[in-house]
Coordinates of C-alpha atoms and ligand atoms in Angstrom, one line a residue:
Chain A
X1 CA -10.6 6.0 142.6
X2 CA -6.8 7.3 143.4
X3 CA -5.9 9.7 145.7
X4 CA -3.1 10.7 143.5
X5 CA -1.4 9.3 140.5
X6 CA 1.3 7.1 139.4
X7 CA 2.6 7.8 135.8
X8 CA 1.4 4.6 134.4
X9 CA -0.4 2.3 136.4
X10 CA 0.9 -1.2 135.7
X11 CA 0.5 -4.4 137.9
X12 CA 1.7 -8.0 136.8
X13 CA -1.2 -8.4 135.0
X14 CA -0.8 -5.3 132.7
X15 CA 3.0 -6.3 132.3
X16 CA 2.1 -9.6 131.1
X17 CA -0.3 -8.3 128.8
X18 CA 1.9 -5.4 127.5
X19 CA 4.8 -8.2 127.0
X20 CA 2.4 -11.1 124.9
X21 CA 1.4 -7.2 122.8
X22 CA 4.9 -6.0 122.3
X23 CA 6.0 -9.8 121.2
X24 CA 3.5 -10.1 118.9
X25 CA 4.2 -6.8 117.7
X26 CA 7.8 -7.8 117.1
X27 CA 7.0 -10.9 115.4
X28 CA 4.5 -9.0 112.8
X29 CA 7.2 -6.8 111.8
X30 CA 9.2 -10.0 111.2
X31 CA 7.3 -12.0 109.6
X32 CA 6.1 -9.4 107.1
X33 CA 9.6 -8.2 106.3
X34 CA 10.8 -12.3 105.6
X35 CA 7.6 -12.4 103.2
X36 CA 8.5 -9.5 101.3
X37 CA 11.7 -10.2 101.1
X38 CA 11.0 -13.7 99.9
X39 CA 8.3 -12.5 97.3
X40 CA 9.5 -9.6 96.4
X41 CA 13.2 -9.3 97.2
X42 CA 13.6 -5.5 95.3
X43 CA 11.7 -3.9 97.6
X44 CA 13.7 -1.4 100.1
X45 CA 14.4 -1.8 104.0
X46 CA 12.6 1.9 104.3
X47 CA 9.7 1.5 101.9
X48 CA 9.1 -2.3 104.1
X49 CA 9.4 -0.8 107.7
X50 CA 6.6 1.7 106.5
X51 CA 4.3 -1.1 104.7
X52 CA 4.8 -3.0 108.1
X53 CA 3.8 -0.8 110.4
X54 CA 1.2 1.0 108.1
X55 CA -0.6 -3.3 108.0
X56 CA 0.0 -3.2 111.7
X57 CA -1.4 0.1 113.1
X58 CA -4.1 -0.5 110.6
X59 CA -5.0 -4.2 111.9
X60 CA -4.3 -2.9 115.7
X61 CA -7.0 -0.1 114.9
X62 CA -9.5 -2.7 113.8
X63 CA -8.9 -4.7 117.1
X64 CA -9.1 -1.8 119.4
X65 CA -12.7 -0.9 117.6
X66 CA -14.1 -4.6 117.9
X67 CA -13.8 -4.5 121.7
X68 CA -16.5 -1.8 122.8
X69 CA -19.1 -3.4 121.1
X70 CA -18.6 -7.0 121.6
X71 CA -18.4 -6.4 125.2
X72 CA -21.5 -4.4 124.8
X73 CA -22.9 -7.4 122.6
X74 CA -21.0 -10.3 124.9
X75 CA -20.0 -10.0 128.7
X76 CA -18.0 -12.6 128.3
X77 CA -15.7 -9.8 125.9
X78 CA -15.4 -7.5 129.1
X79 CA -11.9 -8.7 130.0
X80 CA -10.7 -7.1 126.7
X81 CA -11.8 -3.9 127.6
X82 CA -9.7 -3.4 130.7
X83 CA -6.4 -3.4 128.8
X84 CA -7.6 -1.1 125.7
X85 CA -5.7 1.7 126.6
X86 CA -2.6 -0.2 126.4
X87 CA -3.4 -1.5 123.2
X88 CA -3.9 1.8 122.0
X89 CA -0.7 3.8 123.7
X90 CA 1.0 0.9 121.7
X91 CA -1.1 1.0 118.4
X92 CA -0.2 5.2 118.3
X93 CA 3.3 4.4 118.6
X94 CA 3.4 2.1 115.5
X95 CA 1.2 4.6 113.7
X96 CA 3.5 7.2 114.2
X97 CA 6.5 4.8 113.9
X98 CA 4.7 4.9 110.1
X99 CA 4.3 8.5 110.3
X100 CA 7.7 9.7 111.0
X101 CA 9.3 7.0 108.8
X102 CA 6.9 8.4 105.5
X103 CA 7.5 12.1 106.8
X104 CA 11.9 11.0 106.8
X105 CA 11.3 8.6 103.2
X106 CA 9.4 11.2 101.4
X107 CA 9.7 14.6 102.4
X108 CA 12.9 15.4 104.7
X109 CA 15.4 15.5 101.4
X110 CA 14.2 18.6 99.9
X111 CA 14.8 21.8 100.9
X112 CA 11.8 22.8 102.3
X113 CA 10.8 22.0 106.2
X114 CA 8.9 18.6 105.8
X115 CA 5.3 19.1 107.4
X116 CA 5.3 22.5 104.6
X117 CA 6.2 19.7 102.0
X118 CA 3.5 17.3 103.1
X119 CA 0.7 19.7 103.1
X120 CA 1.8 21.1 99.9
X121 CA 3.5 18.8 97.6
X122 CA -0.1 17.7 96.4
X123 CA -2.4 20.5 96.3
X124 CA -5.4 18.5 94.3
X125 CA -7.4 19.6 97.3
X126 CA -10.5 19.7 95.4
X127 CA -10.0 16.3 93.5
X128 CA -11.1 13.1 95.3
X129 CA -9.2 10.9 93.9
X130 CA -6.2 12.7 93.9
X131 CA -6.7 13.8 97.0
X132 CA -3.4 14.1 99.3
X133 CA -4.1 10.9 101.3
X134 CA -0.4 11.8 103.9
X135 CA -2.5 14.6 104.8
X136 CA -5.7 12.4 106.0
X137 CA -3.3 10.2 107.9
X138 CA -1.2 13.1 109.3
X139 CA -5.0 13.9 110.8
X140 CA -5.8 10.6 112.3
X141 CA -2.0 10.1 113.8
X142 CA -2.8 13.8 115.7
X143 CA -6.0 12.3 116.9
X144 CA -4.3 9.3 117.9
X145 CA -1.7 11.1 119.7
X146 CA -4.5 13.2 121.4
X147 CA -5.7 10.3 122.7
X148 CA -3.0 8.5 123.7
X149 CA -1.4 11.7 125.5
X150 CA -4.6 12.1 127.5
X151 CA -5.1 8.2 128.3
X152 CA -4.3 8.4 132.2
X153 CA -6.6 9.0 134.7
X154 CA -5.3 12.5 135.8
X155 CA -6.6 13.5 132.4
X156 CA -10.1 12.2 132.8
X157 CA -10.5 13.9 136.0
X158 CA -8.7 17.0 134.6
X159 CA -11.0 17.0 131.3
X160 CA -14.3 15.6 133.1
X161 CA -15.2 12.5 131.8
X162 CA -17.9 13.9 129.5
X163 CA -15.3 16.0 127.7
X164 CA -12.5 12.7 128.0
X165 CA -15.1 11.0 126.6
X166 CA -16.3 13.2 123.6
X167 CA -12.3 13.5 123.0
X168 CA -12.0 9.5 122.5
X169 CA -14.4 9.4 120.8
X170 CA -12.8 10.9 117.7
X171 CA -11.2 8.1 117.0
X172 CA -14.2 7.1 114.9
X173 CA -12.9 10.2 113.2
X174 CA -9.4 8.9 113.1
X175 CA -10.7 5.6 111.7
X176 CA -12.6 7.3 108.9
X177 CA -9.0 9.1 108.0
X178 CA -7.0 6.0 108.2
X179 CA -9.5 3.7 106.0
X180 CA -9.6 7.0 103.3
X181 CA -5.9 7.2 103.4
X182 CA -5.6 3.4 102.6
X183 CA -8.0 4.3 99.3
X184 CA -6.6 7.0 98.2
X185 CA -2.9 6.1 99.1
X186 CA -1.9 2.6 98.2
X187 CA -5.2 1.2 96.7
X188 CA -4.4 3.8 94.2
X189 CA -0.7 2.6 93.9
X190 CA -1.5 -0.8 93.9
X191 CA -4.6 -1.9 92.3
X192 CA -4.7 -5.4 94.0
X193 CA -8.0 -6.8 94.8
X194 CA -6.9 -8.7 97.8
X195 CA -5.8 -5.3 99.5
X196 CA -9.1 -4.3 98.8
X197 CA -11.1 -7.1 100.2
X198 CA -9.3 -7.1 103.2
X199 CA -9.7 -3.5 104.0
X200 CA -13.5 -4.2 103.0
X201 CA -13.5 -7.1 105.5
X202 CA -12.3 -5.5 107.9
X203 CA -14.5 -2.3 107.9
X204 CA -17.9 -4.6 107.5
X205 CA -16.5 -6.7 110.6
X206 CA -16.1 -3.4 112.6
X207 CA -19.2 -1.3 111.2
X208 CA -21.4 -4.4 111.4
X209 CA -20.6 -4.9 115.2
X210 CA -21.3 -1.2 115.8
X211 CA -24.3 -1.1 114.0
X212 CA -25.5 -4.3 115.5
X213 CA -24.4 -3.4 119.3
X214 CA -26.4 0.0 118.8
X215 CA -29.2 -1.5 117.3
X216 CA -29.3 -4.6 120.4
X217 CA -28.8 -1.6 123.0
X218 CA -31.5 0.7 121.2
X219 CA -34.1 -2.2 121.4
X220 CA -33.3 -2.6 125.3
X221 CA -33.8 1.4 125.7
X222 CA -37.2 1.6 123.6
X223 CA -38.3 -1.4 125.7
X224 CA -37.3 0.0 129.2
X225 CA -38.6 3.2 128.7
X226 CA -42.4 2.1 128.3
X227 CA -41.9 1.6 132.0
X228 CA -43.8 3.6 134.0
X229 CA -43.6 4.5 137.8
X230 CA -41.8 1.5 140.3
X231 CA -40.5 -1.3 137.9
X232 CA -40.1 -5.0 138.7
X233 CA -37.1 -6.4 139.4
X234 CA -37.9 -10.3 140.3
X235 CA -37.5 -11.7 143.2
X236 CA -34.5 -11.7 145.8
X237 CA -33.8 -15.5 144.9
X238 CA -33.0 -13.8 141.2
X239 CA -29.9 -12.2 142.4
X240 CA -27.0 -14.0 143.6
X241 CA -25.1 -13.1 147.0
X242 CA -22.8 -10.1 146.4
X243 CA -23.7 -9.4 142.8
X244 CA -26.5 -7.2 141.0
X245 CA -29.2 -7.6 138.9
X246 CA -29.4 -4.9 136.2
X247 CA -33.0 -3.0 135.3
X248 CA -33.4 -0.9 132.4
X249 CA -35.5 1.8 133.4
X250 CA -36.4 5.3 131.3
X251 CA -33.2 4.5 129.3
X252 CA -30.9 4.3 132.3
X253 CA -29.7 1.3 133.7
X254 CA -30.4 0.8 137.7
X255 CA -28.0 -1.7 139.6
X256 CA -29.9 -4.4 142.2
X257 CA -27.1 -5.3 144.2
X258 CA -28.0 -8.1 147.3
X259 CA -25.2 -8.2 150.5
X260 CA -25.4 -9.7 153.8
X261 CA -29.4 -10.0 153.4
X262 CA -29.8 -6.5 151.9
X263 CA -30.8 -5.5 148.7
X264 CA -29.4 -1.6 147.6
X265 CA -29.9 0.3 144.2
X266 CA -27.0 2.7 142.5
X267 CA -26.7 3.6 138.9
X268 CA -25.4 1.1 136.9
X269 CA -22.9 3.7 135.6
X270 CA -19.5 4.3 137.0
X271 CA -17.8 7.5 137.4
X272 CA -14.8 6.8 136.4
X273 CA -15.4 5.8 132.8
X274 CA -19.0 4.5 132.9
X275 CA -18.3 1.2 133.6
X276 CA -21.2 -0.6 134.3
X277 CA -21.2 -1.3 137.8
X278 CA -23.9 -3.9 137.9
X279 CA -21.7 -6.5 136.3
X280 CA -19.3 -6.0 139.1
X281 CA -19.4 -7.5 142.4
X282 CA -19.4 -6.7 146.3
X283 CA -15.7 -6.6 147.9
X284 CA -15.0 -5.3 151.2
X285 CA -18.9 -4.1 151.8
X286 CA -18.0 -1.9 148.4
X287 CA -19.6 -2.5 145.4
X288 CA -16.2 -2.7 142.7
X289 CA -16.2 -1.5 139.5
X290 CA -15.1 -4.3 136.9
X291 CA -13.4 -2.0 135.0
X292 CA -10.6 -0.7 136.8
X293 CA -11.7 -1.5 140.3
X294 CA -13.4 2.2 141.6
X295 CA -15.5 1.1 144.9
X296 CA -18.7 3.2 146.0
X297 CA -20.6 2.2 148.9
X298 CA -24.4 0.2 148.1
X299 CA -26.4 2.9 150.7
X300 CA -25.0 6.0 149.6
X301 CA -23.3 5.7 146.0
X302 CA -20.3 7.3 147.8
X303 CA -16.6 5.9 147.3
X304 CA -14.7 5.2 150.6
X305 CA -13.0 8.2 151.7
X306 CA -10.6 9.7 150.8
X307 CA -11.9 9.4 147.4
X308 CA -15.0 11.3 146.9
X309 CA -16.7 9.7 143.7
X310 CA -20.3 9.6 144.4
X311 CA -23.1 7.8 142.0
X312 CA -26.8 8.2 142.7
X313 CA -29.2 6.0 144.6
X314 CA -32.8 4.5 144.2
X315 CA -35.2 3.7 146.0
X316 CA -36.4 0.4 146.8
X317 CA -39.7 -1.8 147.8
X318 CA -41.1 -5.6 148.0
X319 CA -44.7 -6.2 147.2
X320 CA -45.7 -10.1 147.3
X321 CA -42.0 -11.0 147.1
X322 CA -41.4 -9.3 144.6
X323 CA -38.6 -6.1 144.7
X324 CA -39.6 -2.9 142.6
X325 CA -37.5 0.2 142.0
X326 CA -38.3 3.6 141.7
X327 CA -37.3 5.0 138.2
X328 CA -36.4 8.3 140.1
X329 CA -33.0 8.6 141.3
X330 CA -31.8 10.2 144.3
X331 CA -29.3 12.8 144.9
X332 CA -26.0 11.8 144.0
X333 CA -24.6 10.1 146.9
X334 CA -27.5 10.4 149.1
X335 CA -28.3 7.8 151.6
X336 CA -31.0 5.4 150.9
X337 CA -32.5 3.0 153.6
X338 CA -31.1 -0.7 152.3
X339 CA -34.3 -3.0 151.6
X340 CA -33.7 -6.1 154.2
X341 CA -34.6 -9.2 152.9
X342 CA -33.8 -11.5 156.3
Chain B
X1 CA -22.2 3.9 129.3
X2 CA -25.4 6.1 129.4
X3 CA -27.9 6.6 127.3
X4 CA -26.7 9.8 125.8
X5 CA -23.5 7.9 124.8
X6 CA -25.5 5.1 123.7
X7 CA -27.1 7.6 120.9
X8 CA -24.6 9.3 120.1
X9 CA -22.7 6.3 119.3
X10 CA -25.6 5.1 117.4
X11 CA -26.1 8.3 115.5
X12 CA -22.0 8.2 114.8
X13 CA -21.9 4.9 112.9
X14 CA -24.8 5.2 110.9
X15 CA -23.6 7.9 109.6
X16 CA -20.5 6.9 109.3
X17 CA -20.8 3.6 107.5
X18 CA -22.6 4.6 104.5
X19 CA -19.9 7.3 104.0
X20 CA -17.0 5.0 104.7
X21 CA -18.4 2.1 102.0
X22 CA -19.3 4.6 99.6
X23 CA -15.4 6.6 99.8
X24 CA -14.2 2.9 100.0
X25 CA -15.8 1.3 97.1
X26 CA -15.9 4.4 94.7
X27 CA -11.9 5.4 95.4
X28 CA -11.3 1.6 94.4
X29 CA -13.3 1.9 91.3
X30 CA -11.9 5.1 90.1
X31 CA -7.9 4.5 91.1
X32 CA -6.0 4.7 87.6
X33 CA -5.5 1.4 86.5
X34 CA -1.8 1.9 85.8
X35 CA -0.3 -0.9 83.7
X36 CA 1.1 -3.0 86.7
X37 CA 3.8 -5.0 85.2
X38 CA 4.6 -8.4 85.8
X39 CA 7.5 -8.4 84.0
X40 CA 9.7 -10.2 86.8
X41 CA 13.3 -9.1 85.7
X42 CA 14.6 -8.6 88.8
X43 CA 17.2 -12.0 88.7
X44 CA 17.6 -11.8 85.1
X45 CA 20.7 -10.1 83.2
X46 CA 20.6 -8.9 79.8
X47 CA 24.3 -8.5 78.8
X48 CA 23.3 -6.6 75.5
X49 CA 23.4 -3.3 76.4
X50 CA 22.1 -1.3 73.1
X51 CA 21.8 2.2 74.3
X52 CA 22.2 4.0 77.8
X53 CA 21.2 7.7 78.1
X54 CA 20.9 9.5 81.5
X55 CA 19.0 12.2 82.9
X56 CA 19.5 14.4 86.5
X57 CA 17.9 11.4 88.6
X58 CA 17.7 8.1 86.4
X59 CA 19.4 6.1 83.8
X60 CA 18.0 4.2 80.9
X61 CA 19.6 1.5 79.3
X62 CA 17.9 -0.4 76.6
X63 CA 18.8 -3.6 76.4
X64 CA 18.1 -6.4 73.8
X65 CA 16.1 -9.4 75.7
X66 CA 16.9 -13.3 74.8
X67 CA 14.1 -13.4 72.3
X68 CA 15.2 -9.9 70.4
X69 CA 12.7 -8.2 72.1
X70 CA 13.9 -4.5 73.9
X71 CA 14.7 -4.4 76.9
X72 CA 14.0 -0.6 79.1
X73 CA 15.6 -0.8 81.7
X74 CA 15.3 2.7 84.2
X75 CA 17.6 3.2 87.4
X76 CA 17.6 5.4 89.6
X77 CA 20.7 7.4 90.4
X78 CA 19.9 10.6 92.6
X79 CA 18.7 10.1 96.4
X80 CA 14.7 11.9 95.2
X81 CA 12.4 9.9 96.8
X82 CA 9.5 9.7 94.9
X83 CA 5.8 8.5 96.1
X84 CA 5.4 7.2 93.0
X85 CA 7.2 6.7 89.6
X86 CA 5.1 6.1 86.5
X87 CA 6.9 5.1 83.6
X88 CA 5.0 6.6 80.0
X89 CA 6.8 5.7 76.5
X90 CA 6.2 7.9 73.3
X91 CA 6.7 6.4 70.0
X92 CA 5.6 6.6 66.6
X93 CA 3.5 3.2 65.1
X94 CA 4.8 2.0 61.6
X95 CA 1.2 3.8 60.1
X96 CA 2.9 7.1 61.3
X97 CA 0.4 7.9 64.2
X98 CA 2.3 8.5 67.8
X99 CA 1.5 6.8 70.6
X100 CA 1.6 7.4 74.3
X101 CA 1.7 4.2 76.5
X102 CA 2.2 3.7 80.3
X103 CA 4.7 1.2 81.0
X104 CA 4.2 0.2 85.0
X105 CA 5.0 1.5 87.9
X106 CA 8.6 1.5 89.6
X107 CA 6.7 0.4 93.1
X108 CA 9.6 2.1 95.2
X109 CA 12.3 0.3 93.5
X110 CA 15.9 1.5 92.7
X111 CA 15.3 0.0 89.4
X112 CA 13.0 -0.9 87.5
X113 CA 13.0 -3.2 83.8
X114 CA 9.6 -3.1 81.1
X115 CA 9.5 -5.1 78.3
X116 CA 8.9 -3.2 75.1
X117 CA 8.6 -6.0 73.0
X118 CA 9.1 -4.7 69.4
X119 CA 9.3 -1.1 70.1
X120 CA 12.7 0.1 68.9
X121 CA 14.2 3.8 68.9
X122 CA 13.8 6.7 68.1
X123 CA 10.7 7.2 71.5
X124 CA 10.6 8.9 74.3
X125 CA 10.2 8.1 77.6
X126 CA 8.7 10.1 80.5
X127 CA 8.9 9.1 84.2
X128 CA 6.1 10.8 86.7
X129 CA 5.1 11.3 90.1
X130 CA 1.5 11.0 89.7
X131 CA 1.1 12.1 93.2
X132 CA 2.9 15.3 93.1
X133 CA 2.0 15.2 89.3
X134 CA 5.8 16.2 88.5
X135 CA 8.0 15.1 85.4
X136 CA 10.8 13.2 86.6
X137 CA 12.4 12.6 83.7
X138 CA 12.3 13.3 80.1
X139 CA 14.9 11.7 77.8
X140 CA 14.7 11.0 74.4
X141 CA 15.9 7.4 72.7
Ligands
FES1 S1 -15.0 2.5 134.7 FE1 -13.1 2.5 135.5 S2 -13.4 1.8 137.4 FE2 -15.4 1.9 136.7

């Protein structure tokens, strides 16, 4: 919810965070070079730096695609997801650390212009196994770098988030590259069967968390949308003071949020990148994203001005005690009498 | 995230996960199972050079090991920077019939020593990029 835009936004937070990444970075890149060195001390400074940051990019990637769905599986995972960007600005940079230093090692010395030599110096594009693998990770490093040069919120708003959105999300695409470029590139290379079982490992850990956080959310939409007409909520005693209660309802989730002896409904879903407003709390009389902090007022959905985000309403009644919402949302931003509660 | 999103993530990874084990799993199984050899030379000296001959981008010595056995040993000498380096010896058996045999891989290294235990001149020896599937080298013992 900025009025304009600062080229990266970093508070002391972030900072810490980006130091404790960039250290650890730093200390992976060490550490693998004294272990090579010590086990295998013929190996060349070039052919380590790319076998370092080639282990890294690929272990960052794995990281980056565990968050999303243990947040969605966990709450307590949510703090992870407010730094991801960072971690994957970073993780592009060592990917294309390992891009430029293959690109430099193995095709800048002839005398042909190096991308022409790295789309053409293995043209077994029919054969699978032989299959140029530099190609497939040239194609997830210019996904990667997609992403990474859209990241900032000028781009979301510039792109809409439903296009932002579709864009991020090739880098299931990317990941797909990178795991076929390990197989086809050094698995072939090296036959070793730990490489193999870690790369395995590590794409059960991240498929089975996907699979199992779409599966858990699935079950929650099949459930909610049996619901027909106003739904129950519970009782006002179920929701604590300046927080929300969350309702699935037709598939959509519907925020209960209770203030100063109020009770107001918005969509659970932020505008800014669909963070899920329910799990955030009231500051300032403003419902706050937990995300990255976008506020939207509980009777309208509107953000104070001069932003203008605006997120849609629902109705909201008390039979017996007990609070029901309407399934059917208001306009957008459209003012919707608070339920009092005394 | 919304429901649509929700789907379409759904729909993403179960597609993709079937595709992703079975590219994984069946680009293990059919990698070439080059001779990887554990031949660690790397430290060791063999001061009985028996032969050298040297092509545009590497030299071969053979060598004579401790226990008699010969020693190839393959350096590179040009600045090509090769993917991959696959090391083939041709030779003929004592019943006449020839024989082509992968030595190892040269992994990246500047050079590389294989142990060819009792095979002794004349062979040939072939050095390949199996990526680029180019011939290296080509030098006759
Ligand atoms: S998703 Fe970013 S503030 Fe809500």
């Amino acid at each position: 919810m900025s009025a304009s835009y600062q080229g990266v936004l970093w508070n002391r937070q972030k900072r810490i965070y980006d130091f404790v990444l960039w250290s650890f970075i730093a200390v992976y890149i060490a550490l693998f070079a004294f272990l090579n060195y010590r086990f295998d001390p013929r190996i060349t400074p070039e052919t380590l730096f790319i076998r370092a940051t080639g282990t890294l990019a690929l272990l960052m990637l794995h990281v980056i695609l565990s968050i999303g769905p243990l947040a969605r599986i966990d709450k307590r995972f949510l703090i992870l997801l407010y730094n991801r960007r960072h971690l994957g600005v970073s993780m592009f940079l060592v990917a294309g650390t390992h891009g430029v230093f293959n690109l430099a090692q193995f095709h800048s010395m002839g005398n042909v212009n190096p991308f022409v030599s790295l789309f053409s110096s293995n043209m077994h594009y029919t054969s699978f196994i032989n299959f140029p693998f530099q190609v497939l990770g040239f194609f997830a490093l210019l996904i990667l770098f997609m992403m990474a040069a859209t990241s900032h919120d000028f781009w979301l708003n510039t792109l809409t988030p439903r296009l932002w959105k579709s864009l991020h999300m090739l880098v299931y695409v990317a990941y797909a590259l990178v795991i076929m470029h390990v197989v086809l590139g050094v698995l072939q290379l090296e036959h070793e069967p730990t490489l193999f079982g870690v790369l395995l490992f590590g794409l059960t850990w991240v498929s089975g968390l996907h699979l199992y956080a779409g599966w858990l959310e699935g079950k929650r939409d099949r459930e909610a949308s049996h619901t027909e007409g106003w739904v129950a909520v519970g009782t006002s005693d179920d929701i604590e003071d300046s927080r929300a209660k969350i309702v699935f309802v037709g598939g959509e989730r519907i925020a209960v949020f209770r203030y100063n002896g109020k009770l107001s409904a918005v969509s659970n879903v932020c505008k800014h990148q669909n963070g899920p407003l329910g799990e955030g709390k009231i500051v300032d009389g403003c419902i706050t994203c937990p995300w990255h902090g976008y506020q939207y007022r509980p009777e309208d959905g509107c953000a104070p001005p001069p932003f203008k985000e605006k997120v849609s309403t629902f109705k909201l009644k008390m039979v017996n005690g007990i609070i029901y919402v309407s399934p059917k949302p208001n306009a957008e931003g459209q003012f919707e009498e608070p339920l009092v509660i005394g | 995230m919304i429901a649509t999103l929700r789907r379409r993530h759904r729909i993403i990874w179960r597609v993709l996960v079937p595709i992703l084990f079975i590219g994984a799993v069946s680009g293990y199984m059919l990698a070439p199972k080059y001779p990887s050899d554990q031949f660690g030379v790397s430290r060791i000296s063999y001061p009985q050079l028996l032969r050298s001959v040297v092509s545009e981008n590497y030299m071969f010595d053979l060598r004579n090991g401790y226990g008699g056995e010969s020693i190839l040993e393959v350096k590179q000498i040009s600045a090509i920077n090769p993917v991959s380096e696959l090391v083939t010896i041709r030779y003929r058996k004592a019943s006449g019939s020839e024989v082509t045999q992968e030595l190892g891989m040269m992994g990246g290294r500047k050079k590389y020593s294989f142990n060819l235990k009792t095979i002794q001149p004349p062979f040939s020896v072939t050095v390949t990029d199996t990526i680029k599937r180019v011939t290296l080298a080509n030098i006759e013992f």
